[in-house]
PDB file of C-alpha atoms in Angstrom:
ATOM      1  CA  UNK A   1      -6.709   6.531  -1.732  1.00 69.00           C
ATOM      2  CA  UNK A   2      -4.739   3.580  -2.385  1.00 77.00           C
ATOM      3  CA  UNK A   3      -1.927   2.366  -0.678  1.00 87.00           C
ATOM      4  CA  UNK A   4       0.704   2.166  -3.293  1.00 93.00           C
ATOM      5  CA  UNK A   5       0.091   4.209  -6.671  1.00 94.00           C
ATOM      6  CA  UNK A   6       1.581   2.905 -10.005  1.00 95.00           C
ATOM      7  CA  UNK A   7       1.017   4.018 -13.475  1.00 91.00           C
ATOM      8  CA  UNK A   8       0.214   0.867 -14.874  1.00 91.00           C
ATOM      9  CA  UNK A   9       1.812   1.543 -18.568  1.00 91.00           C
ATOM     10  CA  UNK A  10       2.546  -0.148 -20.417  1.00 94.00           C
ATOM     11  CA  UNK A  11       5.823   1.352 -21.188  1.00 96.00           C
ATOM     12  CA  UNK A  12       6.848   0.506 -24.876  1.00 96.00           C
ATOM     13  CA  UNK A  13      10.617   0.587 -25.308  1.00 97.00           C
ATOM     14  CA  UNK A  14      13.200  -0.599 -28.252  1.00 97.00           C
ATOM     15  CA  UNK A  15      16.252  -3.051 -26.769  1.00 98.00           C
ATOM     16  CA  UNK A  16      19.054  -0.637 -25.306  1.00 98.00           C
ATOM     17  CA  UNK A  17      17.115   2.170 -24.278  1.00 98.00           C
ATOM     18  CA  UNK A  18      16.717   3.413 -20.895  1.00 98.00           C
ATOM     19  CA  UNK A  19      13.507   3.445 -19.187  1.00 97.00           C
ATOM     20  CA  UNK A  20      12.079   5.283 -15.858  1.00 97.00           C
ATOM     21  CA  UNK A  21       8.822   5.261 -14.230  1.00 97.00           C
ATOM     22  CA  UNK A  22       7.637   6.047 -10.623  1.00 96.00           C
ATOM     23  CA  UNK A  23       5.292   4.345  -7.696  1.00 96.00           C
ATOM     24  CA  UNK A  24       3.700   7.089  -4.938  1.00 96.00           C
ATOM     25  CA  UNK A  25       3.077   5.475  -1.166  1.00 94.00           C
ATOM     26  CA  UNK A  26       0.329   7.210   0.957  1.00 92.00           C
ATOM     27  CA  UNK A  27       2.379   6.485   4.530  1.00 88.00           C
ATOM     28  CA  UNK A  28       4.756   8.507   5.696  1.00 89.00           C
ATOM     29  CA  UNK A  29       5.898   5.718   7.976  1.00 85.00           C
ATOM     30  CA  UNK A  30       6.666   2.790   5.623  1.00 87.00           C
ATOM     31  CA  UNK A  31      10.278   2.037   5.850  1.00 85.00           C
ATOM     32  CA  UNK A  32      10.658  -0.352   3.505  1.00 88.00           C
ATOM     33  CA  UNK A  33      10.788  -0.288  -0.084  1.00 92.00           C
ATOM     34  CA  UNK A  34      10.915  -3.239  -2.606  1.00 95.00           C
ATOM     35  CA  UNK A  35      10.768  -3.540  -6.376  1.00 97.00           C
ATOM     36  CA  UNK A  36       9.393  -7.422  -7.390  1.00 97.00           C
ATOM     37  CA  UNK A  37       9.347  -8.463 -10.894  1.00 98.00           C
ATOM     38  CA  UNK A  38       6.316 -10.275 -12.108  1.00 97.00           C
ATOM     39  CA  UNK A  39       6.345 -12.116 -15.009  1.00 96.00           C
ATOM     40  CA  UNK A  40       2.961 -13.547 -17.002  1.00 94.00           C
ATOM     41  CA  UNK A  41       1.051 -15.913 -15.424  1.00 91.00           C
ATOM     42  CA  UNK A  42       4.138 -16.090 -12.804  1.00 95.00           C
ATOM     43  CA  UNK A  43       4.754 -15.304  -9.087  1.00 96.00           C
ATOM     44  CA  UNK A  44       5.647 -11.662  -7.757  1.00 96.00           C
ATOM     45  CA  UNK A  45      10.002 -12.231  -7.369  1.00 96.00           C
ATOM     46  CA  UNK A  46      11.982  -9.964  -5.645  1.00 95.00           C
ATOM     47  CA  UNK A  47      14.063  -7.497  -7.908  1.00 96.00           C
ATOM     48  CA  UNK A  48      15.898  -5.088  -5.394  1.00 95.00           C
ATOM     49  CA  UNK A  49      15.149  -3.113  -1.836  1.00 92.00           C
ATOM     50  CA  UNK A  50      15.225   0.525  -2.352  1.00 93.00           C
ATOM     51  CA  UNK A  51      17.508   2.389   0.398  1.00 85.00           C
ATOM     52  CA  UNK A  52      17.270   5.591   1.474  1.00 86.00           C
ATOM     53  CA  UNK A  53      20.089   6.298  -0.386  1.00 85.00           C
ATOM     54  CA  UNK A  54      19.411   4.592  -3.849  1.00 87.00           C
ATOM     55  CA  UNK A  55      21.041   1.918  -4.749  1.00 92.00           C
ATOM     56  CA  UNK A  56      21.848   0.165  -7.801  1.00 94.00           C
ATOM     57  CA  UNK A  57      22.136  -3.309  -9.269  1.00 94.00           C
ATOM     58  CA  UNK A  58      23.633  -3.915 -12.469  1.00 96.00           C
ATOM     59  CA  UNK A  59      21.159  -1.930 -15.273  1.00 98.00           C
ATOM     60  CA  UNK A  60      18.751  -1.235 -12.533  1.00 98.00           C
ATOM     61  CA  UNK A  61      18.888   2.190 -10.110  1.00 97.00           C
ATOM     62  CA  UNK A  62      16.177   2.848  -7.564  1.00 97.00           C
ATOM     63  CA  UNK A  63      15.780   5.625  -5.613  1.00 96.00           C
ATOM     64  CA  UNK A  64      13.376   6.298  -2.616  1.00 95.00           C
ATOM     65  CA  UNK A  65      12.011  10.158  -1.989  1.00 94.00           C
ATOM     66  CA  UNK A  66      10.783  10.359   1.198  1.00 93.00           C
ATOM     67  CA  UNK A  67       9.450  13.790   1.081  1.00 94.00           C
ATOM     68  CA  UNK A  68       7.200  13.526  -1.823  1.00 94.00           C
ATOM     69  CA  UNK A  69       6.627   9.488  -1.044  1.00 94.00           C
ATOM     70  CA  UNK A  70       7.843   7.765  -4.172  1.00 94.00           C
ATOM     71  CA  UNK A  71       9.880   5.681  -5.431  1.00 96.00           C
ATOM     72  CA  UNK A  72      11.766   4.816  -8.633  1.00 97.00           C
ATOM     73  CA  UNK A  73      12.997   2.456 -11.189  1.00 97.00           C
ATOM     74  CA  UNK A  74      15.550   3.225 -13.269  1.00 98.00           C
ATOM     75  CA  UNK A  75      16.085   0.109 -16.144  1.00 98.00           C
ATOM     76  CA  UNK A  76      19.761   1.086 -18.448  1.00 98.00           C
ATOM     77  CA  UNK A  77      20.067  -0.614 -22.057  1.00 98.00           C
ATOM     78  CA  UNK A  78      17.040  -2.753 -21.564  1.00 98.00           C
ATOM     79  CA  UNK A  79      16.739  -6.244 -22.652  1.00 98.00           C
ATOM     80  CA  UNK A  80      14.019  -7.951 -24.397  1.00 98.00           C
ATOM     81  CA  UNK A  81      14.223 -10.244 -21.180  1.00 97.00           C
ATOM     82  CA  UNK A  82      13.530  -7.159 -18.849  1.00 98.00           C
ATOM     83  CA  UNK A  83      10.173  -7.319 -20.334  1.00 98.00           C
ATOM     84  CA  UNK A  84       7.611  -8.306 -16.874  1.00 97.00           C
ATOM     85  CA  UNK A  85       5.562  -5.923 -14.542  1.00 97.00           C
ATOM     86  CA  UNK A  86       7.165  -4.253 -11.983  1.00 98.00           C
ATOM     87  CA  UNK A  87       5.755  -4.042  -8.593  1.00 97.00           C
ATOM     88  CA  UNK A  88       6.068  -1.378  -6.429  1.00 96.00           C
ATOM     89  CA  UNK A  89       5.999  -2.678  -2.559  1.00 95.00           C
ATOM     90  CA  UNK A  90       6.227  -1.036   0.851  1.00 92.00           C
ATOM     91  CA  UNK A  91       5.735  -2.036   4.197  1.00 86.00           C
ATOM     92  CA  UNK A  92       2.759   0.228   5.788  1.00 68.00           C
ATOM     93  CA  UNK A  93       4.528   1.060   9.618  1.00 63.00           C
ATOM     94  CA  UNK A  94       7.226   1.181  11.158  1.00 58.00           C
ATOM     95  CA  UNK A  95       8.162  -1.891  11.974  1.00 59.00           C
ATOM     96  CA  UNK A  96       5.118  -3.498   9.965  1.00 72.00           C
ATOM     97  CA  UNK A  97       6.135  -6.596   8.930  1.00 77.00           C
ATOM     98  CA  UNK A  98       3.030  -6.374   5.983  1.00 84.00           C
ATOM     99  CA  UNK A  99       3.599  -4.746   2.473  1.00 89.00           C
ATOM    100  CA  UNK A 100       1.297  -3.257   0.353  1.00 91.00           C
ATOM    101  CA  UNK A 101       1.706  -4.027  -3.293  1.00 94.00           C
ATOM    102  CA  UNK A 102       0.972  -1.635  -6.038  1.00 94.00           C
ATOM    103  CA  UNK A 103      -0.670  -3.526  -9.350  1.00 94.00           C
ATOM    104  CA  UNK A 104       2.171  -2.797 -11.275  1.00 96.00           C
ATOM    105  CA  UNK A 105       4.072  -1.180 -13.990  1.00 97.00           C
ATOM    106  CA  UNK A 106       4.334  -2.952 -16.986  1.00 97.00           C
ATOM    107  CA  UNK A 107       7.196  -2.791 -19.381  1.00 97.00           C
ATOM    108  CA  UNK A 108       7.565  -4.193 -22.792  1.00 97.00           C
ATOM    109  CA  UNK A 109      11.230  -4.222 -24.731  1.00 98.00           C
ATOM    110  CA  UNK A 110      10.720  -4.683 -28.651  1.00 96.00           C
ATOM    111  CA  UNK A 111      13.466  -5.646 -30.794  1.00 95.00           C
TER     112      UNK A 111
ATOM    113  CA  UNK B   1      16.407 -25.579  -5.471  1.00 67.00           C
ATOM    114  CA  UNK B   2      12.214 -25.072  -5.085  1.00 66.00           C
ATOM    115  CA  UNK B   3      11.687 -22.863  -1.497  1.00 93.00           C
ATOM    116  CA  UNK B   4       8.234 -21.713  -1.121  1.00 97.00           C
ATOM    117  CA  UNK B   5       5.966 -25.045  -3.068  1.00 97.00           C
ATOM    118  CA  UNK B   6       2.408 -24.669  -4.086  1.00 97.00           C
ATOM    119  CA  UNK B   7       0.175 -27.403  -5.282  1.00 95.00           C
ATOM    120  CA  UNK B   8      -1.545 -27.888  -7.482  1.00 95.00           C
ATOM    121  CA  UNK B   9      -0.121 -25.236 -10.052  1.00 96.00           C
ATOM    122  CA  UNK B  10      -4.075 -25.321 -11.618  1.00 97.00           C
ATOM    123  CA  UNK B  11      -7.178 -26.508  -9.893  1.00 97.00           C
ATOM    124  CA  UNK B  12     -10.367 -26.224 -11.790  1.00 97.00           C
ATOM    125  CA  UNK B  13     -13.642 -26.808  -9.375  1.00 96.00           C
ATOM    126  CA  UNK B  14     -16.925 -26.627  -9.383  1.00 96.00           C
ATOM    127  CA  UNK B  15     -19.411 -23.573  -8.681  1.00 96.00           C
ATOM    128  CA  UNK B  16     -20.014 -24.746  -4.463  1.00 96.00           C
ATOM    129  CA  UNK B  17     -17.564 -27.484  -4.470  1.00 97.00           C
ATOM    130  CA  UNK B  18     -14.907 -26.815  -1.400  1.00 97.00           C
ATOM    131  CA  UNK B  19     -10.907 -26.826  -2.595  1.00 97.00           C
ATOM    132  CA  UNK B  20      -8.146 -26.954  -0.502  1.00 98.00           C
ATOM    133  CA  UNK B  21      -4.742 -25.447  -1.743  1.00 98.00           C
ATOM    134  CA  UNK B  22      -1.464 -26.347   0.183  1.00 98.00           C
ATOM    135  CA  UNK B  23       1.828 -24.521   0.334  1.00 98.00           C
ATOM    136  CA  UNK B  24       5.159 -25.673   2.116  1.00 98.00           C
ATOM    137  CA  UNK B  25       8.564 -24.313   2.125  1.00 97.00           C
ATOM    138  CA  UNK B  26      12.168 -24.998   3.202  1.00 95.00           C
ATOM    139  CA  UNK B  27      13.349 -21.806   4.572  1.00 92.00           C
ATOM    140  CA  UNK B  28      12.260 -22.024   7.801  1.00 92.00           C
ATOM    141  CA  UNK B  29      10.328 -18.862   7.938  1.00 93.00           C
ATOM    142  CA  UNK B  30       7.962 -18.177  10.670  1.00 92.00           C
ATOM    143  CA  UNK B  31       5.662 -16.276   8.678  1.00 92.00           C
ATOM    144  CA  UNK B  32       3.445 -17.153   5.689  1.00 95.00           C
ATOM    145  CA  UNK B  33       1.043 -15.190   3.916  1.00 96.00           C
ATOM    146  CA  UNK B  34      -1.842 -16.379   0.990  1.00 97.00           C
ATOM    147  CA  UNK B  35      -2.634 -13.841  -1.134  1.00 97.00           C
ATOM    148  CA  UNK B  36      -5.033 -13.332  -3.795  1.00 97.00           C
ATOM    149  CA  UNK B  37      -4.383 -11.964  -7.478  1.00 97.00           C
ATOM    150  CA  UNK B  38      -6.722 -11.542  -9.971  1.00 96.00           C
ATOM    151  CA  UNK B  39      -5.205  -9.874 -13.520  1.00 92.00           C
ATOM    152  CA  UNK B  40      -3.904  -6.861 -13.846  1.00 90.00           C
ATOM    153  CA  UNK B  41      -4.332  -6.246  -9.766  1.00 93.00           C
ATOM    154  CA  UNK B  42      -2.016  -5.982  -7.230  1.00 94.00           C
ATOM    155  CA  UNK B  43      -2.218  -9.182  -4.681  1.00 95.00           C
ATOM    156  CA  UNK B  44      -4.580  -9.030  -2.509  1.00 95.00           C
ATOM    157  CA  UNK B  45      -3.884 -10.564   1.389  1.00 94.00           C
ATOM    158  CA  UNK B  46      -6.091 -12.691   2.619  1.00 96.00           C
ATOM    159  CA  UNK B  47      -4.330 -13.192   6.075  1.00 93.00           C
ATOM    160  CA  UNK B  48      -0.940 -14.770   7.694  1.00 93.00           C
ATOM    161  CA  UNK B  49       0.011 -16.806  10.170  1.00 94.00           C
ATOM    162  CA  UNK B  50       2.655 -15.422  12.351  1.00 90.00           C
ATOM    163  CA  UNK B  51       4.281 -18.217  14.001  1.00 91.00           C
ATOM    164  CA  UNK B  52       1.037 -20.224  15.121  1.00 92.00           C
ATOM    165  CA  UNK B  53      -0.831 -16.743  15.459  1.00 92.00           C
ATOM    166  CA  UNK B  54      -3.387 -16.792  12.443  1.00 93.00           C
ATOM    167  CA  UNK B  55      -4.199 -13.129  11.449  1.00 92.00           C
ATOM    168  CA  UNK B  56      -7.113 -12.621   8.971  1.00 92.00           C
ATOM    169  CA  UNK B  57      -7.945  -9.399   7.295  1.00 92.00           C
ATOM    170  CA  UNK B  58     -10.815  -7.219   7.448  1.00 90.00           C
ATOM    171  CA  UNK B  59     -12.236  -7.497   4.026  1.00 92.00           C
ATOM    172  CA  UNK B  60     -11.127 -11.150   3.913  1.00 96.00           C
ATOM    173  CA  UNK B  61     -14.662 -13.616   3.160  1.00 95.00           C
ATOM    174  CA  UNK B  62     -15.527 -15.966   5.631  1.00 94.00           C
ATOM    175  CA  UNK B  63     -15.760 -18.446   2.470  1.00 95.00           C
ATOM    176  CA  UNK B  64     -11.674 -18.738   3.001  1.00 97.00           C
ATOM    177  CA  UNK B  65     -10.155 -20.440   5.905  1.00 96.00           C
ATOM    178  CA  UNK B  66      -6.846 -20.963   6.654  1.00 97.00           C
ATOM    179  CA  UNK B  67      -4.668 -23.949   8.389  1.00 96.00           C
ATOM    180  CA  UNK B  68      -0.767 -24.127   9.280  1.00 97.00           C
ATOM    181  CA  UNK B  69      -0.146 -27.920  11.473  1.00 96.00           C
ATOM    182  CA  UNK B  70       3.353 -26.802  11.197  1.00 95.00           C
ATOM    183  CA  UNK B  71       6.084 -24.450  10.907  1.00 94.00           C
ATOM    184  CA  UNK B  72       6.538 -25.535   7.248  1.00 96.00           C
ATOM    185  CA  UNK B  73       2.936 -25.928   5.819  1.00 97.00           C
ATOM    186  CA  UNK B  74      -0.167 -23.999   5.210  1.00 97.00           C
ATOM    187  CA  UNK B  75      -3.387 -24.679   3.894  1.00 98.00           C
ATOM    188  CA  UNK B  76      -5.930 -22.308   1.905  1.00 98.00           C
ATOM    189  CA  UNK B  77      -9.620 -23.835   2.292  1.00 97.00           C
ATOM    190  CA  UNK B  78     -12.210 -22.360   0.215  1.00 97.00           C
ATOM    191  CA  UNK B  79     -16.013 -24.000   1.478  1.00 97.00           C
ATOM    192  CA  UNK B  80     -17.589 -22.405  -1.116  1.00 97.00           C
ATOM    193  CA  UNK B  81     -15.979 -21.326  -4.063  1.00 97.00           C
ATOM    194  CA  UNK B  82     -17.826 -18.622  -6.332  1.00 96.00           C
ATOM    195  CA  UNK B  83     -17.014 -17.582  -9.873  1.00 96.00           C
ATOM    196  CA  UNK B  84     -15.805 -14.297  -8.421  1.00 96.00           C
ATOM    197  CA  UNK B  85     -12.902 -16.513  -6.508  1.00 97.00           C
ATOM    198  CA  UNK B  86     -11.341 -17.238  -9.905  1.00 97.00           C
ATOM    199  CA  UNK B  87      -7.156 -16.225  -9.243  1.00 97.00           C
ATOM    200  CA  UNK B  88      -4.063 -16.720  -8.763  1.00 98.00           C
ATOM    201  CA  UNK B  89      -3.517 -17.632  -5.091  1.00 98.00           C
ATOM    202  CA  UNK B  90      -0.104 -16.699  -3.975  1.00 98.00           C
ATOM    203  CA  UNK B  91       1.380 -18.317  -0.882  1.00 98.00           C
ATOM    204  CA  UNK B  92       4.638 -16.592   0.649  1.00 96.00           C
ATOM    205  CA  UNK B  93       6.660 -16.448   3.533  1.00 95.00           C
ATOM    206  CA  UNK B  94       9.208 -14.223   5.087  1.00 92.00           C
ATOM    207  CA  UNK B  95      11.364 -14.417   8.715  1.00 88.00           C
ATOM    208  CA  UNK B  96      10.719 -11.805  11.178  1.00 83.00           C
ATOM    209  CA  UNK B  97      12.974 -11.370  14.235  1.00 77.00           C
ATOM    210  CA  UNK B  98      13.148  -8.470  16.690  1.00 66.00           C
ATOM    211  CA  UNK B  99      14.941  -5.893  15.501  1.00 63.00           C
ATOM    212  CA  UNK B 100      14.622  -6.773  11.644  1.00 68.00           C
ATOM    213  CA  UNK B 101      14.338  -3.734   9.206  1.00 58.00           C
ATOM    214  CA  UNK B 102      13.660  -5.400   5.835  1.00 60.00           C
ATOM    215  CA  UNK B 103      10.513  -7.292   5.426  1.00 74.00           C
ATOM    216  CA  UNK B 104      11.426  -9.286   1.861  1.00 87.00           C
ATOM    217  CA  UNK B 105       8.745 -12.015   0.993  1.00 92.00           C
ATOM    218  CA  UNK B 106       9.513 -14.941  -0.946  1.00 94.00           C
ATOM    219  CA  UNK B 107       6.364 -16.274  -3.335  1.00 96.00           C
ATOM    220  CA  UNK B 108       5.202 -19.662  -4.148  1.00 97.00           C
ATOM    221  CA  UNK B 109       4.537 -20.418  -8.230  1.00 97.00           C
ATOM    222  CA  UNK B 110       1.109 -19.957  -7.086  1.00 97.00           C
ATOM    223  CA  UNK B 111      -1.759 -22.089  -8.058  1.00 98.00           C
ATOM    224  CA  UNK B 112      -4.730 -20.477 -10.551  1.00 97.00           C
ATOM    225  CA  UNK B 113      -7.718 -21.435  -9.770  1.00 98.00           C
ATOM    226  CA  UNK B 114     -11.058 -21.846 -12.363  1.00 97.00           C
ATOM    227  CA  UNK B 115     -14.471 -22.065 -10.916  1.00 97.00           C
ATOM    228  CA  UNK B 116     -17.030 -23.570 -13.633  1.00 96.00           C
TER     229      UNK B 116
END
């Protein structure tokens, strides 16, 4: 079983709508949670932590579950710019300074 | 204001002929990390360096080597590159301190790599 679970998409959505999708983490132990932002042909850059308590950051909202092991991305009156993969990223322990990427949900915003 | 460099951005090589990527950054961090991405996958790590402590994974091919002669530069060696190497190699870094709870990484622009 894979470390980090994504469905890969991609996730076809006109300018202004709202779109959702999940990651799933196999350890119960990770304790950190990351969204990155990949564009094309680009490097992995960090979009938000996810905190136990959700948090949110302009159009985005992320939310952690601990007791089903996923996490979420929430993406309000998208932008044709929003348009990248999303990575889903945890850290594997406690205390575990290494994450384990997922290979990414991708998300395309059409005019 | 470029933090975590990679060069060069493309290297094309030949089937057997060793390359050397280099990465160096400016934020001080005391670990760095190469990774491996080939499309549509997640990246892949190959190992860190903690500090001066070099940490290779399991899985990781003895055909890559790694070297860090300082806090701010590390080195990717491939001895023998194979057309099954062709990626995006990924070099990133992130500060770790006793007590930390967030592990963020910051990524280099990467350099893609052909093998003909």
């Amino acid at each position: 079983r894979k470390e980090v679970e994504q469905d890969p998409g991609p996730f076809n959505v006109p300018e202004g709508a709202t779109v959702a999708f999940n990651c799933t983490y196999s350890n119960s132990a990770s304790q950190s949670f990351f969204w990155y932002r990949q564009d094309c042909r680009k490097e992995p850059k960090l979009l938000m932590s996810v905190y136990s308590s959700g948090n949110e950051d302009g159009r985005f909202t992320a939310q952690l579950n601990r007791a089903s092991q996923y996490i979420s991305l929430l993406i309000r009156d998208s932008k044709l710019s929003d348009s990248a993969t999303y990575l889903c990223v945890v850290n594997g322990f406690r205390n575990d300074y290494k994450l384990s990427f997922g290979a990414g949900t991708t998300v395309t915003v059409r005019a | 204001d470029a933090m975590v460099i990679q060069n060069p951005r493309y290297q094309v090589t030949q089937f057997g002929k060793p390359v050397t990527l280099s990465c160096s950054q400016t934020l001080n961090h005391n670990v760095m990390y190469w990774y491996q991405q080939k499309s549509s996958q997640a990246p892949k790590l190959l190992f860190h360096y903690y500090d001066k402590d070099f940490n290779n994974e399991a899985d990781t091919p003895d055909n890559f080597q790694s070297r860090r002669p300082n806090t701010s530069f590390c080195f990717l060696d491939i001895r023998s590159p194979g057309l099954g190497d062709a990626a995006m190699y990924l070099c990133a870094t992130s500060r770790e301190a006793l007590g930390q709870t967030s592990y963020e990484q910051y990524f280099g622009p990467g350099t893609r790599l052909t093998v003909t």
